Coordinates of N, CA, C and O and ligand atoms in Angstrom, one line a residue:
X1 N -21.4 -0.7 -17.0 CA -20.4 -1.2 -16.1 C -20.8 -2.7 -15.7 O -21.8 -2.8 -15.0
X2 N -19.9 -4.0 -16.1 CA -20.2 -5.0 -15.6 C -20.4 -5.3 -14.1 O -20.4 -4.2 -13.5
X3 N -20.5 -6.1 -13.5 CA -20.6 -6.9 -12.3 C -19.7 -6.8 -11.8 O -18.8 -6.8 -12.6
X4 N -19.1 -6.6 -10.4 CA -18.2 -7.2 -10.2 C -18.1 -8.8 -9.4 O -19.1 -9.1 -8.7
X5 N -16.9 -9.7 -9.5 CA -17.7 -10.5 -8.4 C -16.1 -11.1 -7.5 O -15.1 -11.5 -8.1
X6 N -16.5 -11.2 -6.0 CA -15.6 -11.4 -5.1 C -15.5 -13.2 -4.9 O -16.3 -14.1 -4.8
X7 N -13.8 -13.0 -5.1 CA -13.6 -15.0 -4.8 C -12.3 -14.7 -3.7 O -11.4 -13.8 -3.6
X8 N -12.8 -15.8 -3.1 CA -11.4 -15.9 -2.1 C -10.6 -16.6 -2.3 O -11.1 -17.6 -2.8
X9 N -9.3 -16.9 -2.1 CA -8.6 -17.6 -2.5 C -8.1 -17.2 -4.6 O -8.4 -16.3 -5.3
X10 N -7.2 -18.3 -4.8 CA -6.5 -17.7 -6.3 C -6.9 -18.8 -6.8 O -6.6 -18.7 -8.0
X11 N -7.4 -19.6 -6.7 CA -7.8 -20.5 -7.7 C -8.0 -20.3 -9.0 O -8.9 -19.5 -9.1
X12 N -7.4 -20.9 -10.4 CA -7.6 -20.4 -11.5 C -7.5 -19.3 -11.6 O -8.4 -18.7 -12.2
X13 N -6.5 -18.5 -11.1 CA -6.5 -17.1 -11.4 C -4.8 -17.3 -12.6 O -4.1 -18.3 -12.3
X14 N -4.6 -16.8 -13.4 CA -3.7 -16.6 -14.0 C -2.7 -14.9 -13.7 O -3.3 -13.8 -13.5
X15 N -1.2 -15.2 -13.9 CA -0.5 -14.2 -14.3 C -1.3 -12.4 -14.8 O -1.4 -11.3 -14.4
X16 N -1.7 -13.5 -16.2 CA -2.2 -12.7 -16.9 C -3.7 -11.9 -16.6 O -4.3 -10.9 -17.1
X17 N -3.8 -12.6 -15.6 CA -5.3 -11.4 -15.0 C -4.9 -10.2 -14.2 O -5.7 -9.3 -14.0
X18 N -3.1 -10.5 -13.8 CA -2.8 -9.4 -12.9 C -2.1 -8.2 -13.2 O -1.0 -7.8 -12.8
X19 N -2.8 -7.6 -14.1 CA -2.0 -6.8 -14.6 C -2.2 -4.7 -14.1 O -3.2 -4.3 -13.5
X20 N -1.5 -4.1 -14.3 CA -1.6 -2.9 -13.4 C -1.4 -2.7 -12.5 O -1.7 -1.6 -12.2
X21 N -0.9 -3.4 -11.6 CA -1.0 -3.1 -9.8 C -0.2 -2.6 -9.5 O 0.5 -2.3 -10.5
X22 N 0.4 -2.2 -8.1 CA 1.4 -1.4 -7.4 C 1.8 -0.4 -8.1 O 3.0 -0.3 -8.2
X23 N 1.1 0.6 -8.6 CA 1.3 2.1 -8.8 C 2.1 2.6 -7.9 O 1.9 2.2 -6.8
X24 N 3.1 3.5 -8.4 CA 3.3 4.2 -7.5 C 4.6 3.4 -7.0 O 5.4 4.3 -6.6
X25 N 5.1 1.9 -6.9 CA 6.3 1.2 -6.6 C 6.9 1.6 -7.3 O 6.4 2.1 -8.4
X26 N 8.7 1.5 -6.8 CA 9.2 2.4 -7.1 C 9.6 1.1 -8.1 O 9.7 1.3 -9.3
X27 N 9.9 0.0 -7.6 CA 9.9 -1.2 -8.9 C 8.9 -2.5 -8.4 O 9.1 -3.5 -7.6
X28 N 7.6 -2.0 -9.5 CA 6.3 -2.8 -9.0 C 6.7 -3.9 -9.4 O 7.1 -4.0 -10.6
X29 N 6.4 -5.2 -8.4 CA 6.7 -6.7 -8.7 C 5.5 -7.0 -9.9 O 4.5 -6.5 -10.2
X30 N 6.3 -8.2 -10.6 CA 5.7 -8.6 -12.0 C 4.3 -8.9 -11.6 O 3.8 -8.6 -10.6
X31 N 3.9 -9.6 -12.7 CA 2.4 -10.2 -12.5 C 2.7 -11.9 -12.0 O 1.9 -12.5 -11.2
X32 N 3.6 -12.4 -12.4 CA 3.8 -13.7 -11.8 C 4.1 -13.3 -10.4 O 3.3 -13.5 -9.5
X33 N 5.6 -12.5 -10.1 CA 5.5 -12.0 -8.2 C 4.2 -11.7 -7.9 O 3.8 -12.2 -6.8
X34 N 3.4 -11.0 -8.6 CA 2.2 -11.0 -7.7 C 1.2 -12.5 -7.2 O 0.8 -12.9 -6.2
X35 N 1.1 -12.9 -8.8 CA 0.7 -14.2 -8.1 C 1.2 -14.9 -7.4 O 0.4 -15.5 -6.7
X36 N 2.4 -15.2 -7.1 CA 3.3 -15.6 -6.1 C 3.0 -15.4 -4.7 O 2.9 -16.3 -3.8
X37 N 3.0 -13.7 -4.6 CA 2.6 -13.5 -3.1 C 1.0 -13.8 -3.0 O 0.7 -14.0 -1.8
X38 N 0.3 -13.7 -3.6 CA -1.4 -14.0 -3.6 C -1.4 -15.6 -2.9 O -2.2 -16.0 -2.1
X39 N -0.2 -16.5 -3.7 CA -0.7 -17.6 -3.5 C -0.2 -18.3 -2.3 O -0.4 -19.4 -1.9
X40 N 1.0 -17.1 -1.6 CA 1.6 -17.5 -0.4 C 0.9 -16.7 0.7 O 1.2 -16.9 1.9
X41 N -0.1 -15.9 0.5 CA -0.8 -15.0 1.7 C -2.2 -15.7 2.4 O -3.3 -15.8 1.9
X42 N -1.8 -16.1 3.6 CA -3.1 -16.8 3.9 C -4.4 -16.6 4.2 O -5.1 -17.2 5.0
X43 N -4.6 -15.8 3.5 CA -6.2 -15.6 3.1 C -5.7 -14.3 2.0 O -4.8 -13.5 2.0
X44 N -7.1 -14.8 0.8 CA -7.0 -13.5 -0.4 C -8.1 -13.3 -0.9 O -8.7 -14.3 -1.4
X45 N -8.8 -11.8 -1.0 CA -9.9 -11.6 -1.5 C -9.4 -11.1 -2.9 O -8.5 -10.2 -3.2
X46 N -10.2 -11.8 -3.8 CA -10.1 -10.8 -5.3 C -11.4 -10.1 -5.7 O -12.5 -10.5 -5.3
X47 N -11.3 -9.1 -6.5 CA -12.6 -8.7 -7.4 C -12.2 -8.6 -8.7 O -11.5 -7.7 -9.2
X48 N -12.7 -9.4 -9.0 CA -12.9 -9.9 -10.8 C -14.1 -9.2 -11.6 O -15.2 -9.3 -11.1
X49 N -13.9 -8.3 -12.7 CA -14.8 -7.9 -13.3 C -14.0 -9.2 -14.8 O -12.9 -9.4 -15.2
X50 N -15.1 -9.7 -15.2 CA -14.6 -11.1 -15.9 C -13.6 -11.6 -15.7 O -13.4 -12.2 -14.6
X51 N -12.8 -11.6 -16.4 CA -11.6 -12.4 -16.2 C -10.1 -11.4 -16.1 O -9.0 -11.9 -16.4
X52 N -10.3 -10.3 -15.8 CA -9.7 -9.5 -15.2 C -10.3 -9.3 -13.4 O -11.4 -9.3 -12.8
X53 N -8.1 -9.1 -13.2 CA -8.5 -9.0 -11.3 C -8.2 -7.1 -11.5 O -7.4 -6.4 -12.0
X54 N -9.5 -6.9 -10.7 CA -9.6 -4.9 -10.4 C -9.1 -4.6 -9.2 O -8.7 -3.4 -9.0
X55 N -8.9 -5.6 -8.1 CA -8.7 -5.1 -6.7 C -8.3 -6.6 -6.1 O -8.6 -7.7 -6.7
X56 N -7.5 -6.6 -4.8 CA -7.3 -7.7 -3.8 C -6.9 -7.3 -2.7 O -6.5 -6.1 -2.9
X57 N -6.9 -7.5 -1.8 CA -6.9 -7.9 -0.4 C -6.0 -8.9 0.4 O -6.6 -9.8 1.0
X58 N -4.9 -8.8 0.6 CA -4.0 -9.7 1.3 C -3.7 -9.8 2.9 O -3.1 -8.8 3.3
X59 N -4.0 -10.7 3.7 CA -4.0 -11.0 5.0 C -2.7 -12.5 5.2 O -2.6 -13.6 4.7
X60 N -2.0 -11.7 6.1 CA -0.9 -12.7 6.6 C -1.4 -13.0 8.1 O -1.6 -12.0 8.8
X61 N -1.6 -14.4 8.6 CA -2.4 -14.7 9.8 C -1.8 -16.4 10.3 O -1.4 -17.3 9.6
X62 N -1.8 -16.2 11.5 CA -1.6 -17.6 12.4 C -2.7 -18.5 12.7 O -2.7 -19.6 13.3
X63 N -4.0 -17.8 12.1 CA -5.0 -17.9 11.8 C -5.4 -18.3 13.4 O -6.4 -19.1 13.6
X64 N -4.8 -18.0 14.2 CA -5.4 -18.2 15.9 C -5.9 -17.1 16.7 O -7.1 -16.9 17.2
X65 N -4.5 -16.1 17.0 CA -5.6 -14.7 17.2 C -5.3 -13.7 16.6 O -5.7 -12.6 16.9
X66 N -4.3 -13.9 15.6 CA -4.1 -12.5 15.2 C -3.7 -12.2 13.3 O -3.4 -13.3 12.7
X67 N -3.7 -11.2 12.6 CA -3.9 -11.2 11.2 C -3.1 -9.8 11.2 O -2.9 -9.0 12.1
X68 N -2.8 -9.7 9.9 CA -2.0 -8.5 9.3 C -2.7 -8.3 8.0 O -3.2 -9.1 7.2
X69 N -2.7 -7.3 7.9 CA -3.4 -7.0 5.9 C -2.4 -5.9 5.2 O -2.8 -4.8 4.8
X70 N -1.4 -6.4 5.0 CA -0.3 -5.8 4.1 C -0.6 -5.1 3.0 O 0.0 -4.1 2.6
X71 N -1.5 -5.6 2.3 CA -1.8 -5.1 0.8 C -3.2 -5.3 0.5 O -3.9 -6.3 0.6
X72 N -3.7 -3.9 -0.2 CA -5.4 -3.6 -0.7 C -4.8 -2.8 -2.0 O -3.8 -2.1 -2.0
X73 N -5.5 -3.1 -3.1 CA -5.4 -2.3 -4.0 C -6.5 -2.5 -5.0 O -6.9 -3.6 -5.3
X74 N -7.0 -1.3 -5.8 CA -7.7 -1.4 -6.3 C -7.2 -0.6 -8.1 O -6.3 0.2 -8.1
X75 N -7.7 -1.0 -9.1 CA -7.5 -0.8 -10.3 C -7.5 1.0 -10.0 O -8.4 1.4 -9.3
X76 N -6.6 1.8 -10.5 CA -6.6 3.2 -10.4 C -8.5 3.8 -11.5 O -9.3 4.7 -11.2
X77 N -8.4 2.7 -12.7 CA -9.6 3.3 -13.0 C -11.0 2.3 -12.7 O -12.0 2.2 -13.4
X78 N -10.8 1.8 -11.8 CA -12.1 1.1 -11.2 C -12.1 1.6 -9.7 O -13.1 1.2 -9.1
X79 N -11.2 2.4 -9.0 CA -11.2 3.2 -7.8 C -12.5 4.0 -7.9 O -12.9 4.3 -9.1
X80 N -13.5 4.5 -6.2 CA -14.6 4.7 -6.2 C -15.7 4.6 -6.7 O -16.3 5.6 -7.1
X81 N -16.2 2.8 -6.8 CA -16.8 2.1 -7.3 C -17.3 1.4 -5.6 O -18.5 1.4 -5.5
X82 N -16.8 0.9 -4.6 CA -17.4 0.2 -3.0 C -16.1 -0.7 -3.1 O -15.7 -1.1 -2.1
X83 N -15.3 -1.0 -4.5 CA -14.9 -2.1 -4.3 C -13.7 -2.5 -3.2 O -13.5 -3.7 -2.7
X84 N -12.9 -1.3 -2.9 CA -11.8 -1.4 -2.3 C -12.4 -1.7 -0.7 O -11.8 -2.5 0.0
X85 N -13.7 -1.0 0.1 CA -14.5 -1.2 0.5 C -15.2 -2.5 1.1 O -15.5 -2.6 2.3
X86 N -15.5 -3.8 -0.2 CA -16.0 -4.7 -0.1 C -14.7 -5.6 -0.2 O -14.7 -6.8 0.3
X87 N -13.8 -5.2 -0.6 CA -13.0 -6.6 -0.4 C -12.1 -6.6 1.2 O -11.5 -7.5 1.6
X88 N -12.3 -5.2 2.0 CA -12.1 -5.1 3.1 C -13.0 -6.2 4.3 O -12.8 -7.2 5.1
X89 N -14.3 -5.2 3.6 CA -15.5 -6.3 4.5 C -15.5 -7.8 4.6 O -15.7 -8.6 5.5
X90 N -15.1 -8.1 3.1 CA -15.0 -10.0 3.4 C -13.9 -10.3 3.7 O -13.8 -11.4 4.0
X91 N -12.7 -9.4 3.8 CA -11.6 -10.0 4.6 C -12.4 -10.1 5.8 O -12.9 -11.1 6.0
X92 N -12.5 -9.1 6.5 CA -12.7 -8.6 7.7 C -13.6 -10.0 8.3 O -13.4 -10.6 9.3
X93 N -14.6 -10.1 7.4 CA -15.6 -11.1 7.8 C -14.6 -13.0 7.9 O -14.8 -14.0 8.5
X94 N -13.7 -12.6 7.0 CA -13.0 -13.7 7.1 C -12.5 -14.3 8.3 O -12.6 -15.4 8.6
X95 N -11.8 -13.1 9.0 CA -11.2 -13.0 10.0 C -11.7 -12.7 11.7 O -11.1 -12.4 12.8
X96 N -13.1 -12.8 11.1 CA -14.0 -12.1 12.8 C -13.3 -13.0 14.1 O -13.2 -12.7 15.3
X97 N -12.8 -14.0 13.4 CA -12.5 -14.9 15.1 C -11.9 -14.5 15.7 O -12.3 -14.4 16.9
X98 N -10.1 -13.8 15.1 CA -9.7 -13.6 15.6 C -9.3 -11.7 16.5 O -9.5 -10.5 16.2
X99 N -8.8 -12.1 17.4 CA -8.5 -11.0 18.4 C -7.9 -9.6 17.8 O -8.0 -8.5 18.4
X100 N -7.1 -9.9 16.5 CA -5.6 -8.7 16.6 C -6.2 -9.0 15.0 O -6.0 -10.1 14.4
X101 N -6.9 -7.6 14.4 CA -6.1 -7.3 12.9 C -5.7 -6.4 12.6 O -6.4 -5.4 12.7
X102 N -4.6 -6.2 12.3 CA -3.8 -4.8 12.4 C -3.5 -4.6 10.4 O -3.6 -5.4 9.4
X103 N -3.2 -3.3 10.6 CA -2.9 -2.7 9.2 C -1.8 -1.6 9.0 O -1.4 -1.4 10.1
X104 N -1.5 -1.2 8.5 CA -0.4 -0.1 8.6 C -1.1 1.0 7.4 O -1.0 0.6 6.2
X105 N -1.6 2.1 7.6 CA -2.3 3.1 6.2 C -1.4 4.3 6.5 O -0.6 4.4 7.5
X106 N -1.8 5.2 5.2 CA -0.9 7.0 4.7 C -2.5 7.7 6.2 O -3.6 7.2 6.6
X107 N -1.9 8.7 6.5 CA -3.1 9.5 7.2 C -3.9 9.8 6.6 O -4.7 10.5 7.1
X108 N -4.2 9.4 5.2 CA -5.4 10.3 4.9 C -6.6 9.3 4.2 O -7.7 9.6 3.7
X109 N -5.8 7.9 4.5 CA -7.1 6.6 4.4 C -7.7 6.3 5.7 O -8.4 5.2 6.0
X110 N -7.4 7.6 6.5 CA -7.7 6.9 8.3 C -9.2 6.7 8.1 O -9.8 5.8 8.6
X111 N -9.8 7.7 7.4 CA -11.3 8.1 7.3 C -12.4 6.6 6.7 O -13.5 6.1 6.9
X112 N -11.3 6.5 5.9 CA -11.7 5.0 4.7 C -11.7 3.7 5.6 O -12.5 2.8 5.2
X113 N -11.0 3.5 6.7 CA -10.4 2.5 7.3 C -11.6 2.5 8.6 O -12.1 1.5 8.7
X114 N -12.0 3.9 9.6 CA -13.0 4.1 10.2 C -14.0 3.7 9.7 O -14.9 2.9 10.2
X115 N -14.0 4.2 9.0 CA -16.0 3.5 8.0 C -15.8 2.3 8.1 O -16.8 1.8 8.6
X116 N -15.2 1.6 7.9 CA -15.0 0.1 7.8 C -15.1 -0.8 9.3 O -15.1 -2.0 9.4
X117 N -15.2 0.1 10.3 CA -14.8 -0.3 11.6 C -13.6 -0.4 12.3 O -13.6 -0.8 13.4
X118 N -12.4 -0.1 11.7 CA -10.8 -0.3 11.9 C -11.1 0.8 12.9 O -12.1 1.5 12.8
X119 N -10.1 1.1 14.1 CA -9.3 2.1 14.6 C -8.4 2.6 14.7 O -7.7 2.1 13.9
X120 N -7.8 3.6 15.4 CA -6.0 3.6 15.2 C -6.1 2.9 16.8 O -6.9 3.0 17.7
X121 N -4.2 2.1 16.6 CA -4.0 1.4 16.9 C -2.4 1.6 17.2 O -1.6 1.1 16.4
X122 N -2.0 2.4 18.3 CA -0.3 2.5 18.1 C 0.1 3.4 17.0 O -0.5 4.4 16.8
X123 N 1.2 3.1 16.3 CA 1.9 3.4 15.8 C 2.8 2.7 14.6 O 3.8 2.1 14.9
X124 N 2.4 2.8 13.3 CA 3.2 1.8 12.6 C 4.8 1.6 12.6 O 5.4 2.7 13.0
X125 N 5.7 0.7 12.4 CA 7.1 0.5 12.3 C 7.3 -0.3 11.1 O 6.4 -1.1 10.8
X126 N 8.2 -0.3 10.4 CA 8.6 -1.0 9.5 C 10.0 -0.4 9.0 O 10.5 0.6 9.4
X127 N 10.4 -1.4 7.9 CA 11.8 -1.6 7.0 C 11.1 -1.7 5.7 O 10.1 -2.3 5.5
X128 N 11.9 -0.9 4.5 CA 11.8 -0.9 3.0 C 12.9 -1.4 2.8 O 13.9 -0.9 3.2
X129 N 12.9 -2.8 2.0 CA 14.2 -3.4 1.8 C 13.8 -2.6 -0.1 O 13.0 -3.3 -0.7
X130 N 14.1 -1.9 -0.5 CA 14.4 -1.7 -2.1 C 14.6 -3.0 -3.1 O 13.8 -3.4 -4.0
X131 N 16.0 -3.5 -2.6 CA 16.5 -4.5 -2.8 C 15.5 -6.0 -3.4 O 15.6 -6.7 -4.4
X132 N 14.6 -6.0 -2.2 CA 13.8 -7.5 -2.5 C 13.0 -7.1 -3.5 O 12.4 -8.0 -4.1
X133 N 12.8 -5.6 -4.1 CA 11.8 -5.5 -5.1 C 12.4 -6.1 -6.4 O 11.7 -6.8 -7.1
X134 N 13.7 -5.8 -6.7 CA 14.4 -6.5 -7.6 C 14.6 -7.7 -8.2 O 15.1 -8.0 -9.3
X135 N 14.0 -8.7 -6.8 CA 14.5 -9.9 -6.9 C 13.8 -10.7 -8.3 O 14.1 -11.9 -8.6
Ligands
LIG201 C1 -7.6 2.7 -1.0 C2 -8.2 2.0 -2.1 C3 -8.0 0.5 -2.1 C4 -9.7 2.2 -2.1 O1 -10.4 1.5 -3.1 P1 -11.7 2.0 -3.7 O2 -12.3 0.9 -4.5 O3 -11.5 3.3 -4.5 O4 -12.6 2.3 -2.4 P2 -14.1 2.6 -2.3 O5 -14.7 2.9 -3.6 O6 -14.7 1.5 -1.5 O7 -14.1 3.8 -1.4 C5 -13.7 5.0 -2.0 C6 -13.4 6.0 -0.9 O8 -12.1 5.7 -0.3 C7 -11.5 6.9 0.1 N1 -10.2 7.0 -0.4 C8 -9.6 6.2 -1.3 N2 -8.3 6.5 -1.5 C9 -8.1 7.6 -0.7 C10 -7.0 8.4 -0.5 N3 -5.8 8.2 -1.1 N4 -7.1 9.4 0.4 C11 -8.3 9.7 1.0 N5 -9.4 8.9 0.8 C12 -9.3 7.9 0.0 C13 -12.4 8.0 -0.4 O9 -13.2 8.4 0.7 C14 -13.3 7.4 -1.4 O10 -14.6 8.0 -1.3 P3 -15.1 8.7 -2.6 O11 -15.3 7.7 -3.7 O12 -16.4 9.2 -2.1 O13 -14.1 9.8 -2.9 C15 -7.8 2.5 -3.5 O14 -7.9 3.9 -3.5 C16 -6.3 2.2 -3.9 O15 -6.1 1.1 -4.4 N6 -5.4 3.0 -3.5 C17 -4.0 2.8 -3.8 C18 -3.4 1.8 -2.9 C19 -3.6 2.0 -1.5 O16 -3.5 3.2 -1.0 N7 -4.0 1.0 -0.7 C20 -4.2 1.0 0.7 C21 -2.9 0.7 1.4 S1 -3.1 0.8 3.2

């Protein structure tokens, strides 16, 4: 099993490294949408095993006191390897300054999210627009 190795930011990252993701969407955005939102999220952890992306990390932030982490995903067959894990931590470490990082998880990553130092926090809320997956 190669290396893996964590970069922040998209730099030189291509389309074509993004392939596989959003399992499970009910219509998973392309590889260019993905890069799109990578390159509009203000801060992004990748893990690259060569020139394939296995996992990322997306944080939406005012970068003053507070951050959101909308999206973690990791390759279905590079899952339970640290990585999903490590690209938590260097968010996390990304973001020590500020006051408020919030997440929205299924109950049964609560365990995964604890290890990490996360706690529960409220109560999530949200909207599924269907629709924008289309776009
Ligand atoms: C959650 C996720 C990013 C973890 O990535 P990973 O690289 O497998 O994580 P790590 O190897 O660091 O940690 C693995 C641990 O995560 C926990 N875990 C991962 N997915 C889990 C799930 N669906 N339910 C319960 N525990 C889970 C397990 O405890 C696992 O430990 P194990 O390997 O001993 O079984 C990955 O499973 C994934 O991409 N899932 C689909 C997308 C998703 O759910 N993203 C999170 C949105 S909030």
């Amino acid at each position: 099993m190669t290396e893996i190795e964590y970069r922040e930011g998209v730099d030189g990252l291509s389309a074509d490294s993004l392939r596989g993701f959003f399992v499970g969407w009910p219509t998973p955005p392309s590889p260019e949408r993905h890069l799109e939102l990578l390159r509009s999220s203000s801060h992004v952890v990748v893990a690259l095993d060569g020139p394939r992306v296995v996992g990322f990390v997306t944080a939406i932030s005012d970068d003053v006191v507070s951050a959101y982490l909308p999206l973690l995903e990791v390759l279905p067959e590079d899952q339970g390897r640290g990585i999903g894990s490590e690209l938590v931590r260097r968010m996390l470490r990304r973001l020590a300054d500020l006051y408020v990082v919030d997440l929205a998880c299924d109950e049964d990553l609560v365990p995964f999210y604890e290890r990490l130092g996360l706690m529960r926090v409220g109560v999530a809320m949200g909207i599924r627009n269907r629709e924008a997956l289309r776009r």
